[in-house]
PDB file of C-alpha atoms in Angstrom:
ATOM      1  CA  UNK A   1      54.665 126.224  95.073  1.00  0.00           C
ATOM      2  CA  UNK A   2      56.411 128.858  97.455  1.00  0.00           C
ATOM      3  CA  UNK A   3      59.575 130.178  96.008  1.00  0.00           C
ATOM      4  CA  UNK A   4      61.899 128.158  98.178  1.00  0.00           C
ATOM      5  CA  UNK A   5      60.716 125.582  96.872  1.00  0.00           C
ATOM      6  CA  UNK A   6      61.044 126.119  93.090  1.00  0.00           C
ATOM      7  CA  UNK A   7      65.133 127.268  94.274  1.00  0.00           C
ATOM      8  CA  UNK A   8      65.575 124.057  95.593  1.00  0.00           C
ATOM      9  CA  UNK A   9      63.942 122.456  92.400  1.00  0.00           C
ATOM     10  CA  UNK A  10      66.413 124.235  90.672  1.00  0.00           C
ATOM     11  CA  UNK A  11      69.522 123.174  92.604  1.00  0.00           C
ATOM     12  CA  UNK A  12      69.064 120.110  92.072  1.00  0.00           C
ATOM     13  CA  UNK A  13      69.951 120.162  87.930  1.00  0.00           C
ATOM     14  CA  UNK A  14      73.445 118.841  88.408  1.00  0.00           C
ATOM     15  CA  UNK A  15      73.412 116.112  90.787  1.00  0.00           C
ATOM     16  CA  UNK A  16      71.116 113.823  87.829  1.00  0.00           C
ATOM     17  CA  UNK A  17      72.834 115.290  85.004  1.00  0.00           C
ATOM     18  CA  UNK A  18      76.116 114.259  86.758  1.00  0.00           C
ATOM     19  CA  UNK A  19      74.614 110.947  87.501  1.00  0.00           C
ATOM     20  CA  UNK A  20      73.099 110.395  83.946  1.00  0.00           C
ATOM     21  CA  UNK A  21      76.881 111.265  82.631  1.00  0.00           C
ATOM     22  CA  UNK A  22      78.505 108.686  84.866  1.00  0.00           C
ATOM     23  CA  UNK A  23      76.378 106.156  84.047  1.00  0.00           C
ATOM     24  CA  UNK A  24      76.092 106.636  80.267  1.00  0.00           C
ATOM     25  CA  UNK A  25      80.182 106.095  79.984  1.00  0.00           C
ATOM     26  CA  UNK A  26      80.219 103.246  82.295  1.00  0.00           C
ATOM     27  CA  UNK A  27      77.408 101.847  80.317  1.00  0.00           C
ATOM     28  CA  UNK A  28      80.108 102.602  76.950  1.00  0.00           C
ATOM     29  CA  UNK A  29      82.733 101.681  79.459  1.00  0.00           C
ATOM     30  CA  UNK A  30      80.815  97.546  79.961  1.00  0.00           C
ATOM     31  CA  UNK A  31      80.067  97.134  76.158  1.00  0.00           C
ATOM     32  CA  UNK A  32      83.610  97.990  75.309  1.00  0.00           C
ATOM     33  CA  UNK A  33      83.164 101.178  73.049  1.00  0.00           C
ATOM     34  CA  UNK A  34      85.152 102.848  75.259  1.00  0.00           C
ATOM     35  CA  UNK A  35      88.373 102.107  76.932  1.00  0.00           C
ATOM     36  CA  UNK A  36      88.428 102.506  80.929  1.00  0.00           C
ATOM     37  CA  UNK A  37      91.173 104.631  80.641  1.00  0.00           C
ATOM     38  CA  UNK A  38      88.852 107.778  79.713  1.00  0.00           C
ATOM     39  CA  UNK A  39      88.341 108.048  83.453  1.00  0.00           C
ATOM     40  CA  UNK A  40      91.976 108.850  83.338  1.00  0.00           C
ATOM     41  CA  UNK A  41      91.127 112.389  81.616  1.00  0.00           C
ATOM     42  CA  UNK A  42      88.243 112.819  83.221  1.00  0.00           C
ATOM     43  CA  UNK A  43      90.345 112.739  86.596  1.00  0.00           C
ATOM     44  CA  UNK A  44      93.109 115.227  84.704  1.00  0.00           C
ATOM     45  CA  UNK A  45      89.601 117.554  84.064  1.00  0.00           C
ATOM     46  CA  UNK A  46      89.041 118.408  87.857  1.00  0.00           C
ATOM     47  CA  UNK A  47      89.786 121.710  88.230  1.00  0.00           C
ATOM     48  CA  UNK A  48      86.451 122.228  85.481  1.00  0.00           C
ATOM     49  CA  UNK A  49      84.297 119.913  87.515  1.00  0.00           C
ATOM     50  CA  UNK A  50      84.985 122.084  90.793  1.00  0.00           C
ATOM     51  CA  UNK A  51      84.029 125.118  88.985  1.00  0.00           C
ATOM     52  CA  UNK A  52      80.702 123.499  87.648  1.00  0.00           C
ATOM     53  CA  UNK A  53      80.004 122.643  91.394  1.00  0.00           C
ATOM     54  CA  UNK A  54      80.661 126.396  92.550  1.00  0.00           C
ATOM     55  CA  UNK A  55      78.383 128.022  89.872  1.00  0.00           C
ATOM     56  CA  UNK A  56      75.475 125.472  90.968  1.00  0.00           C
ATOM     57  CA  UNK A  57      75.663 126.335  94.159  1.00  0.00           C
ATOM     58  CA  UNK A  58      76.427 130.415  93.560  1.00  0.00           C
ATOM     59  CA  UNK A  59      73.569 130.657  91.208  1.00  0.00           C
ATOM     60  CA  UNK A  60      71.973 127.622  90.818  1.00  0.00           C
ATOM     61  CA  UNK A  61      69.528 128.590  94.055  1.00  0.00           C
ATOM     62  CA  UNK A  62      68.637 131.600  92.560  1.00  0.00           C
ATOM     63  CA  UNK A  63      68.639 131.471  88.474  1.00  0.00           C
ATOM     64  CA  UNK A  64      67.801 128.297  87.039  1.00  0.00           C
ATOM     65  CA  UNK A  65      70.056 129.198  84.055  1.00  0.00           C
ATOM     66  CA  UNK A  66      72.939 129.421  86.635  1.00  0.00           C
ATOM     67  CA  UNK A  67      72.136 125.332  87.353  1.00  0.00           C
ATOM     68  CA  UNK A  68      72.089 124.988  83.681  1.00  0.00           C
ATOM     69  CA  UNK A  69      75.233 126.313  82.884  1.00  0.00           C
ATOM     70  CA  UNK A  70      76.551 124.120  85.489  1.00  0.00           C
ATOM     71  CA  UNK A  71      75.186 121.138  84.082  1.00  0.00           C
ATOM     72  CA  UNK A  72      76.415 121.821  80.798  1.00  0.00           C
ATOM     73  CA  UNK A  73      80.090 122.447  81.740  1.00  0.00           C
ATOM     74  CA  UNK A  74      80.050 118.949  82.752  1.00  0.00           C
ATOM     75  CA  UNK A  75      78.757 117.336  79.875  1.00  0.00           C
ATOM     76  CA  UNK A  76      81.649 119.201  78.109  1.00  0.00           C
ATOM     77  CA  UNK A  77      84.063 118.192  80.549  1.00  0.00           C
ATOM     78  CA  UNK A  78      82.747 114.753  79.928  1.00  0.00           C
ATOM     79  CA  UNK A  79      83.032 115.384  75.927  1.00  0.00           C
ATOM     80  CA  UNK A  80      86.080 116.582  76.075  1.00  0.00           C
ATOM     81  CA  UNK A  81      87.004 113.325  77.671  1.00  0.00           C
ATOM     82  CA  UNK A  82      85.330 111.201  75.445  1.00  0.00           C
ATOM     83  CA  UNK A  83      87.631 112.789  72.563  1.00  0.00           C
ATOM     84  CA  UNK A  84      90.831 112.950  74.009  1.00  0.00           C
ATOM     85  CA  UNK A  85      90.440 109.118  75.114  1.00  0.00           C
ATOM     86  CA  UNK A  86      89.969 108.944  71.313  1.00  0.00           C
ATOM     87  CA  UNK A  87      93.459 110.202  71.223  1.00  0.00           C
ATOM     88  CA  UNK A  88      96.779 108.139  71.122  1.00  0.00           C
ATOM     89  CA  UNK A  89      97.738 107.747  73.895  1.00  0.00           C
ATOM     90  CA  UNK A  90     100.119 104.758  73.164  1.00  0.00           C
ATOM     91  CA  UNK A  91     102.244 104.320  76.378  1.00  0.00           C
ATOM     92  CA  UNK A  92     105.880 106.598  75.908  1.00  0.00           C
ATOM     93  CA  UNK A  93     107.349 108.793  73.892  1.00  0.00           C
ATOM     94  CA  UNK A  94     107.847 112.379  73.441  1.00  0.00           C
ATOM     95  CA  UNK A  95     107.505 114.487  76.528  1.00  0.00           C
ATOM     96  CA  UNK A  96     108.474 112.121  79.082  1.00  0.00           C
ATOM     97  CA  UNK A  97     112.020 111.176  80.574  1.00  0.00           C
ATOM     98  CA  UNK A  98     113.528 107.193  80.292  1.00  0.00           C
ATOM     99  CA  UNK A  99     114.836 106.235  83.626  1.00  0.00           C
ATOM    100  CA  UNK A 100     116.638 102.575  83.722  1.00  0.00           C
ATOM    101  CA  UNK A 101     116.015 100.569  86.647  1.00  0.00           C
ATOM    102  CA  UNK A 102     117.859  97.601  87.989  1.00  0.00           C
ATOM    103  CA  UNK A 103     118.363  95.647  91.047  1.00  0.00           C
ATOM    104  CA  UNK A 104     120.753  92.661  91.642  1.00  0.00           C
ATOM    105  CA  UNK A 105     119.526  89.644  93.205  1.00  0.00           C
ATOM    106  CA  UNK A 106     122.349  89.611  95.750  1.00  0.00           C
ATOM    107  CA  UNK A 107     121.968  85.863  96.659  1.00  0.00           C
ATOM    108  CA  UNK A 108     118.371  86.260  98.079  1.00  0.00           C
ATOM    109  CA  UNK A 109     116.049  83.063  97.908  1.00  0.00           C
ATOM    110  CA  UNK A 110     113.327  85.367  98.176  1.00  0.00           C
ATOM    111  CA  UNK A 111     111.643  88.811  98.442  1.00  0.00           C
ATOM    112  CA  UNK A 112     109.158  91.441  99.160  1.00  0.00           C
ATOM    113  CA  UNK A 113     108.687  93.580  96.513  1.00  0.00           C
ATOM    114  CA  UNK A 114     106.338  97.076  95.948  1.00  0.00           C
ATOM    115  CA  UNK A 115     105.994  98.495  92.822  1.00  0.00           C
ATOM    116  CA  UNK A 116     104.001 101.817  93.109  1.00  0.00           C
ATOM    117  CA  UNK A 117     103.168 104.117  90.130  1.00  0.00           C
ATOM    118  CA  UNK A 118     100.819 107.033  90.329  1.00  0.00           C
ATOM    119  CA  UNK A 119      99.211 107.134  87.077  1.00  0.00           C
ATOM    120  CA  UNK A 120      99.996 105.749  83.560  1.00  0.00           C
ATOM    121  CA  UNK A 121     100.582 102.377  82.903  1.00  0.00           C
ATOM    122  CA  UNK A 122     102.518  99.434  84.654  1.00  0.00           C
ATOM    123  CA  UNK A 123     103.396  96.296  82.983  1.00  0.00           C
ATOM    124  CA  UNK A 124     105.189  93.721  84.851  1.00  0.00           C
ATOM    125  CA  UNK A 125     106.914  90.585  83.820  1.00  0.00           C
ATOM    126  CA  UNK A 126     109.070  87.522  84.263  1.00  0.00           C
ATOM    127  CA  UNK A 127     112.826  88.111  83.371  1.00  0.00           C
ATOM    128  CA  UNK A 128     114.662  86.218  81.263  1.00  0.00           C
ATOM    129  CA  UNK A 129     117.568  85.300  83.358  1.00  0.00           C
ATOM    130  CA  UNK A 130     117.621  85.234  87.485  1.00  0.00           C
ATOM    131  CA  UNK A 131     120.196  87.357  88.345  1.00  0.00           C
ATOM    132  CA  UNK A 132     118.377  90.967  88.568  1.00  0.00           C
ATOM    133  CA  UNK A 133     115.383  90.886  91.136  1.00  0.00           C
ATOM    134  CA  UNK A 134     114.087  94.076  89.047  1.00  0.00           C
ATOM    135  CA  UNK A 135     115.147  95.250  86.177  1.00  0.00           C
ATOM    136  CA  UNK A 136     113.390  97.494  82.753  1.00  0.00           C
ATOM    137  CA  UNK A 137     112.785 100.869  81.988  1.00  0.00           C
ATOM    138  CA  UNK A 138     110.008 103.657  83.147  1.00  0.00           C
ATOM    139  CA  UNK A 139     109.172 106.629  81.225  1.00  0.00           C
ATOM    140  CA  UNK A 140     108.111 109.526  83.646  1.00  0.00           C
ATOM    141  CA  UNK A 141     107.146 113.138  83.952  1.00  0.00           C
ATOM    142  CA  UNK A 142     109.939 115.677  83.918  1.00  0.00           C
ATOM    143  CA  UNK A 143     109.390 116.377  87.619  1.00  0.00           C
ATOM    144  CA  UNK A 144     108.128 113.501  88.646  1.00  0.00           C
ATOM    145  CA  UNK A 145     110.746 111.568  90.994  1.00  0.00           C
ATOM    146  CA  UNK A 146     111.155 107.737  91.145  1.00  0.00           C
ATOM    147  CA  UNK A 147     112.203 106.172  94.616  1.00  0.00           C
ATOM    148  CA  UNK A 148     114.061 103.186  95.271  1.00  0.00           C
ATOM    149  CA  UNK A 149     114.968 101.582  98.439  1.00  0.00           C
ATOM    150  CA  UNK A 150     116.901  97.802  98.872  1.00  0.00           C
ATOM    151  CA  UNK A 151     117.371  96.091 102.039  1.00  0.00           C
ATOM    152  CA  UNK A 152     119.402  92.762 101.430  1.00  0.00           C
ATOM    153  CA  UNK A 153     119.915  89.119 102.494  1.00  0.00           C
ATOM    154  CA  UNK A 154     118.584  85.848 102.054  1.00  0.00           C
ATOM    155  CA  UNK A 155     114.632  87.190 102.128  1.00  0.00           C
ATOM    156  CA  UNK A 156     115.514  90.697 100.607  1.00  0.00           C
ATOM    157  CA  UNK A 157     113.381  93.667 100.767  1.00  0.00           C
ATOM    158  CA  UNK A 158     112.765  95.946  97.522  1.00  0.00           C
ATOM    159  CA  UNK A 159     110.578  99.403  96.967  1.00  0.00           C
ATOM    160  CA  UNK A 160     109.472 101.533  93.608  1.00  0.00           C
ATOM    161  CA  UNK A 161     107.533 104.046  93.930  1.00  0.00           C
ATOM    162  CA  UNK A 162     106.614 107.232  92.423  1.00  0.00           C
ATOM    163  CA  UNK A 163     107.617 110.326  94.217  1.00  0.00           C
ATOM    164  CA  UNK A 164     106.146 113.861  93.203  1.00  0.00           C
ATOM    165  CA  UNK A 165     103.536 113.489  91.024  1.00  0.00           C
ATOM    166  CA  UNK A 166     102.320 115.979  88.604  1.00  0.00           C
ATOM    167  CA  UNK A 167      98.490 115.718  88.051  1.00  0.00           C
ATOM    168  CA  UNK A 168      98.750 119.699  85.562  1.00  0.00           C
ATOM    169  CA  UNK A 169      95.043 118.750  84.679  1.00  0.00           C
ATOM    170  CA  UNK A 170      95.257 120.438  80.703  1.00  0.00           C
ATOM    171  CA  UNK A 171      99.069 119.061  80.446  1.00  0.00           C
ATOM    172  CA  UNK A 172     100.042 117.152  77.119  1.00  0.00           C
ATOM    173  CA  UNK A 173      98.853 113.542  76.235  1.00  0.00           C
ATOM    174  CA  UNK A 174     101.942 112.623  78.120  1.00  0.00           C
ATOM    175  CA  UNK A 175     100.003 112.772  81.237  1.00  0.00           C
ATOM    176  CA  UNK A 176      98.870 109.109  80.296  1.00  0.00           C
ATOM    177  CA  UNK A 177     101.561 107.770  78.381  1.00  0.00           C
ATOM    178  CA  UNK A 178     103.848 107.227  81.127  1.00  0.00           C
ATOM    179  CA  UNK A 179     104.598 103.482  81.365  1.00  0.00           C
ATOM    180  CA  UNK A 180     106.745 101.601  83.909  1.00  0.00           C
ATOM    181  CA  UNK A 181     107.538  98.535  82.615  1.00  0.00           C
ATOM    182  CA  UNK A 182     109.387  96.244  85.269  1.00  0.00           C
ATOM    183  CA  UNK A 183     110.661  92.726  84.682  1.00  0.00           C
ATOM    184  CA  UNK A 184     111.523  90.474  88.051  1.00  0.00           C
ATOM    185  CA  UNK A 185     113.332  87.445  89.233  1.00  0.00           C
ATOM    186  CA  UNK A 186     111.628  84.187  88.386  1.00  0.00           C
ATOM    187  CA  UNK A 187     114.943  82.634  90.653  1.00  0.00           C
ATOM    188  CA  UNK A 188     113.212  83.892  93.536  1.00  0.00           C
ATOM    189  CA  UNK A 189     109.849  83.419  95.729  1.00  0.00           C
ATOM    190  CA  UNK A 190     107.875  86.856  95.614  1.00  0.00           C
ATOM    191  CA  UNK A 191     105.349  88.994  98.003  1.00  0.00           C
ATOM    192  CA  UNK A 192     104.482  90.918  94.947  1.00  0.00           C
ATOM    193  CA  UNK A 193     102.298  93.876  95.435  1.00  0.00           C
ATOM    194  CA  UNK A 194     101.632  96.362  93.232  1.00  0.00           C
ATOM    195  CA  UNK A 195      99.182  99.892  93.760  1.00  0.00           C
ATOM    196  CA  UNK A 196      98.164 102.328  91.245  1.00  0.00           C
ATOM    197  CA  UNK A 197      95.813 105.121  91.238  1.00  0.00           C
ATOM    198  CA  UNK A 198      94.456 106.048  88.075  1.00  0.00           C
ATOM    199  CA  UNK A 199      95.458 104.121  84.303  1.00  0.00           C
ATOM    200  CA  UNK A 200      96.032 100.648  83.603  1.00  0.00           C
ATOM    201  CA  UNK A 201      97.943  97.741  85.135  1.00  0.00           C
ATOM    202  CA  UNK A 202      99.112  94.310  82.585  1.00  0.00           C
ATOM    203  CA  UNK A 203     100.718  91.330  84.617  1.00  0.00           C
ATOM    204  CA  UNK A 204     102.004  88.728  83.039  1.00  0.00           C
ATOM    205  CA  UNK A 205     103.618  86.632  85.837  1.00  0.00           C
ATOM    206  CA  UNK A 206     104.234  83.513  83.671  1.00  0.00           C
ATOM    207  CA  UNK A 207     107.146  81.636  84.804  1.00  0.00           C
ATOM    208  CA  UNK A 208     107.522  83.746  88.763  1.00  0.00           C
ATOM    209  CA  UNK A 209     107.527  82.361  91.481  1.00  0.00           C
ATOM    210  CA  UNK A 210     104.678  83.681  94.393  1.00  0.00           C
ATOM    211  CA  UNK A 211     103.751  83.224  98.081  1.00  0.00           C
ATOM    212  CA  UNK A 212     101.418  86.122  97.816  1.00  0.00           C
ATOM    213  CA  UNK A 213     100.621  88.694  95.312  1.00  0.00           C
ATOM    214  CA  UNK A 214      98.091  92.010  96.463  1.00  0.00           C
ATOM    215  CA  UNK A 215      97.038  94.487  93.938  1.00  0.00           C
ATOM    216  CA  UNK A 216      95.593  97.451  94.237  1.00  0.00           C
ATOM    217  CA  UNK A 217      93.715  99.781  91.346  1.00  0.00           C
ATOM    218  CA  UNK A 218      91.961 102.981  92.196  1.00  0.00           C
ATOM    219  CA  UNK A 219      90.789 104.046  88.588  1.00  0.00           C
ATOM    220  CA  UNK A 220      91.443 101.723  85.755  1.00  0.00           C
ATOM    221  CA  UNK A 221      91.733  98.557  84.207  1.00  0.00           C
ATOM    222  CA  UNK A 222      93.987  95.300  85.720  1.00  0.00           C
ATOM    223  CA  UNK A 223      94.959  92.501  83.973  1.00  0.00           C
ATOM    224  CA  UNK A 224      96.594  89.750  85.474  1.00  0.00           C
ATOM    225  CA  UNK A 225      98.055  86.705  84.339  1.00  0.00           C
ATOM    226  CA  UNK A 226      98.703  84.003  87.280  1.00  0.00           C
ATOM    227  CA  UNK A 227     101.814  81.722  86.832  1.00  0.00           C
ATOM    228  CA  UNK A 228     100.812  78.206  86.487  1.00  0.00           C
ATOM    229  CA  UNK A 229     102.707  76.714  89.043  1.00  0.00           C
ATOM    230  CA  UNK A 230     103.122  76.947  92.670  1.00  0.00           C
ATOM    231  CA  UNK A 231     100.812  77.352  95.763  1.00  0.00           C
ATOM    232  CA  UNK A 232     100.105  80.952  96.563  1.00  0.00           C
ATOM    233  CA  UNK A 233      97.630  83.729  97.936  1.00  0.00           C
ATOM    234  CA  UNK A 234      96.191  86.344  95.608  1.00  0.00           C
ATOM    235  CA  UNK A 235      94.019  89.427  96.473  1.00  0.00           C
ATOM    236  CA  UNK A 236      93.178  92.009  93.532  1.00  0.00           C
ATOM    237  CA  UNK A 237      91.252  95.170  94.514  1.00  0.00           C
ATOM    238  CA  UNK A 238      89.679  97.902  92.300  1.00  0.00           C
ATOM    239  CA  UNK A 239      87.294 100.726  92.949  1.00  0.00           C
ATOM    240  CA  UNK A 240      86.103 101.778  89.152  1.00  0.00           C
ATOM    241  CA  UNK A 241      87.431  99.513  86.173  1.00  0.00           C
ATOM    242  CA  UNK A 242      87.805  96.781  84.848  1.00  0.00           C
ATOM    243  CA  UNK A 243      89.192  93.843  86.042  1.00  0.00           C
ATOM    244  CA  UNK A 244      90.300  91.233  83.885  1.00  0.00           C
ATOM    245  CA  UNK A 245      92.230  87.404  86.160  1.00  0.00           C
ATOM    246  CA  UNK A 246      93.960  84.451  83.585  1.00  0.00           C
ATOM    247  CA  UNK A 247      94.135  81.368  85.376  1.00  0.00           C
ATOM    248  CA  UNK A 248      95.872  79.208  83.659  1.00  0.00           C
ATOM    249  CA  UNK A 249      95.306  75.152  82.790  1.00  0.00           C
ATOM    250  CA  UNK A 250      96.691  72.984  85.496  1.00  0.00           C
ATOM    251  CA  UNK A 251      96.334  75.613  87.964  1.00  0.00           C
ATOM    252  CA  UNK A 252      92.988  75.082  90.790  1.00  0.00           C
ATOM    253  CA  UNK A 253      92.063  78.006  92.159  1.00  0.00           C
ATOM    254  CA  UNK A 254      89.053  79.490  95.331  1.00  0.00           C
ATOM    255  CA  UNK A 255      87.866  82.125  94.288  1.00  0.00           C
ATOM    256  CA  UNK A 256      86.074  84.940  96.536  1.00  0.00           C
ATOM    257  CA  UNK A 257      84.457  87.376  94.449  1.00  0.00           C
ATOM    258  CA  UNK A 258      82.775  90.790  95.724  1.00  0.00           C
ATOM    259  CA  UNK A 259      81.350  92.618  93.628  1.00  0.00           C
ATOM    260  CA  UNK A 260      79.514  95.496  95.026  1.00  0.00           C
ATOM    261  CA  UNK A 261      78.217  97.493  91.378  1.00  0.00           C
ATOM    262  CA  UNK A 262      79.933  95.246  89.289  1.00  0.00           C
ATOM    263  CA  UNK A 263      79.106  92.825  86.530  1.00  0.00           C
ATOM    264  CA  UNK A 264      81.011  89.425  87.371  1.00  0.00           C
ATOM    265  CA  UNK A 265      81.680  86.894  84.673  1.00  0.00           C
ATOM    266  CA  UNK A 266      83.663  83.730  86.535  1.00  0.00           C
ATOM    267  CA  UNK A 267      84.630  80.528  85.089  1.00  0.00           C
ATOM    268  CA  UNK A 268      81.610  77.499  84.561  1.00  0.00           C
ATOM    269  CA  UNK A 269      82.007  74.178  86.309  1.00  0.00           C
ATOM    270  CA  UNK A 270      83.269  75.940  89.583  1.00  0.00           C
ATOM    271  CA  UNK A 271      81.380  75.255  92.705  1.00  0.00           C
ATOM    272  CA  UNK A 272      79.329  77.567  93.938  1.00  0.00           C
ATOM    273  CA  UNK A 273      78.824  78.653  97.948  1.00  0.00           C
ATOM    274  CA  UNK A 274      77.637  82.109  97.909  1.00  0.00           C
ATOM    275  CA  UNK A 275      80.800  84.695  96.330  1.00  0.00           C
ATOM    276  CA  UNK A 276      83.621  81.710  96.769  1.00  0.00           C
ATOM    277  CA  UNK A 277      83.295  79.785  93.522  1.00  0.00           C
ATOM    278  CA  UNK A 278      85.624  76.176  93.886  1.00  0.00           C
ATOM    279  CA  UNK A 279      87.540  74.452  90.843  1.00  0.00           C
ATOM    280  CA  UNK A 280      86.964  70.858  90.989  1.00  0.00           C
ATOM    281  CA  UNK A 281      89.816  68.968  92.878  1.00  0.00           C
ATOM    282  CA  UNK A 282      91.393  72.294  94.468  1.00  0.00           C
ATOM    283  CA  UNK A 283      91.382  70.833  98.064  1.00  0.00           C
ATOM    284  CA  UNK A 284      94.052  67.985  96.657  1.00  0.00           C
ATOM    285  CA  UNK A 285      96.043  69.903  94.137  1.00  0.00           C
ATOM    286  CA  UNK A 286      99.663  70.651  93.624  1.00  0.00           C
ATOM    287  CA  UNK A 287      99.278  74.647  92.032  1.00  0.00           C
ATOM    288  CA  UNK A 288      96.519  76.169  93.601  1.00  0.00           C
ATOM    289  CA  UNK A 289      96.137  79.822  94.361  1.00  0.00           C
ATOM    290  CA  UNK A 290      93.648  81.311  96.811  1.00  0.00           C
ATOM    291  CA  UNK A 291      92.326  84.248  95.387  1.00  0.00           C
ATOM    292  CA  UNK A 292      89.590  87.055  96.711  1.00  0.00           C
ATOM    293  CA  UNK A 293      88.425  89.531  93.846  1.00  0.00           C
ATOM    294  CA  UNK A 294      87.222  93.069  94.984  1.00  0.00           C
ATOM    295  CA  UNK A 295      85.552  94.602  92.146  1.00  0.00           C
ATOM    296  CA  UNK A 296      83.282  98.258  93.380  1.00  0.00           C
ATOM    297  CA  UNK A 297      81.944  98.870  90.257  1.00  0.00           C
ATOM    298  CA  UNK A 298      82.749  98.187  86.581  1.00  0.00           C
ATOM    299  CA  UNK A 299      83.692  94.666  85.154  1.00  0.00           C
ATOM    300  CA  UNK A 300      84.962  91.401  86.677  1.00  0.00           C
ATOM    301  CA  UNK A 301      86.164  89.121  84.252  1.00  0.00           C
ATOM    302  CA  UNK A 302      87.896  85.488  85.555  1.00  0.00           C
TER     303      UNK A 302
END
């Protein structure tokens, strides 16, 4: 073999070591010894993945110890990741700021509403009483800003969304303990749609009422509990996760499901045409909810 062609036998170490890696915590990920939210700190671990990526391609053409030590800065990157997601990491606490949140109805029959964290954790739920559209507490980085915007009348218009966002990869568990937690109106008909990038999202809308409800998961795990009532659209989206849909008794539901690298589990005694699986009787039913699943790779769970 000439000697360019043991140097590019060498450079290519990390690409299957990186692969291997990936797929050995997914695999951990699908059997549920490990949370999803491990790819949280693996994200926060960047800066040591970049670095691994420069010495393979520095040294890794000429040394194949230089490949090596490449490789092995990412299985410790992944290590490290493994044992801090071993951490608690229980949403709040120390380190982070509580900001209140609260928005009046103001007579509005209905409403758009966008709920946007960065990272962390977002739990959304029905209020108690109608007359806040939005109201509960979120627990955010010190200079992290929260942005809210309000445009009233009978269909009123609401925004909350993270502002700067501090992603300090070898920060303080805090990093992914920050937790929005968000009730809204169930005296109003919602466009609901909430995006995060990286951590977990828990819906329990129970008792709201929807025309449409989009969400959007870059890194994580979403759980989402439909209401029971009402006639509505639904579209949930995630890249690498877990992905977990409730549909309730008494509610029919079509559901599209694409799953690109993803293990689907969906409900028994649905009809089957391709990805759109049918409930019996959905055509004719009073609470039915049109919903299309887009899982990329992980765990699809309806």
């Amino acid at each position: 073999m000439s000697e360019s062609g043991r140097q590019r036998e060498r450079a290519n170490i990390l690409g299957p070591v990186l692969l291997i890696a990936i797929g050995v915590v997914l695999m951990l990920n699908t059997l549920g010894i490990l949370e999803w939210s491990v790819w949280l700190t693996i994200v926060r671990l960047w800066p040591v993945l970049l670095i691994a990526a420069g010495l393979d391609l520095l040294l890794g053409r000429y040394s194949a110890w230089g490949s090596l030590l490449a490789a092995v800065l990412v299985l410790a990157v992944l290590a490290g990741a493994l044992w801090l997601g071993t951490a608690d990491r229980a949403p709040g606490g120390a380190g982070l700021v509580a900001e209140e949140v609260l928005q009046p109805l103001e007579g509005a029959t209905s409403a758009e509403v966008q709920i946007s964290p960065a990272v962390g954790r977002l739990q959304i739920q029905a209020l108690p009483e109608a007359a806040s559209l939005a109201q509960g507490t979120i627990y955010r980085a010190r200079n992290e800003d929260v942005e809210q915007t309000f445009e009233g009348g009978t269909r009123a218009s609401y925004r909350l969304r993270a502002g700067e966002v501090s992603w300090a990869p070898f920060g303080t568990t805090a990093f992914d303990r920050r937790l929005w937690d968000v009730g809204l109106t169930p005296g109003a008909v919602l466009d609901l749609q909430a995006d995060m990038g990286a951590g977990e999202v828990v819906l329990d809308l129970t008792g709201l009422q929807l025309e449409r409800l989009r969400v959007n998961m870059g890194l994580g795990r979403t759980e989402v509990r439909l209401p029971a009532t009402g006639r509505f659209e639904a579209t949930v989206e995630g890249a690498i996760g877990e992905t977990v849909i409730v549909i309730p008794d008494g509610l029919a539901a079509r559901i599209q499901a694409n799953a690109a690298l993803a293990v689907r589990n969906l409900p028994e005694g649905y009809r089957q045409e391709g990805n759109v699986y049918t409930s019996p009787g959905y055509e004719n039913a009073e609470n039915r909810v049109a919903l299309a699943v887009n899982q990329a790779m992980g765990v699809l769970t309806v």
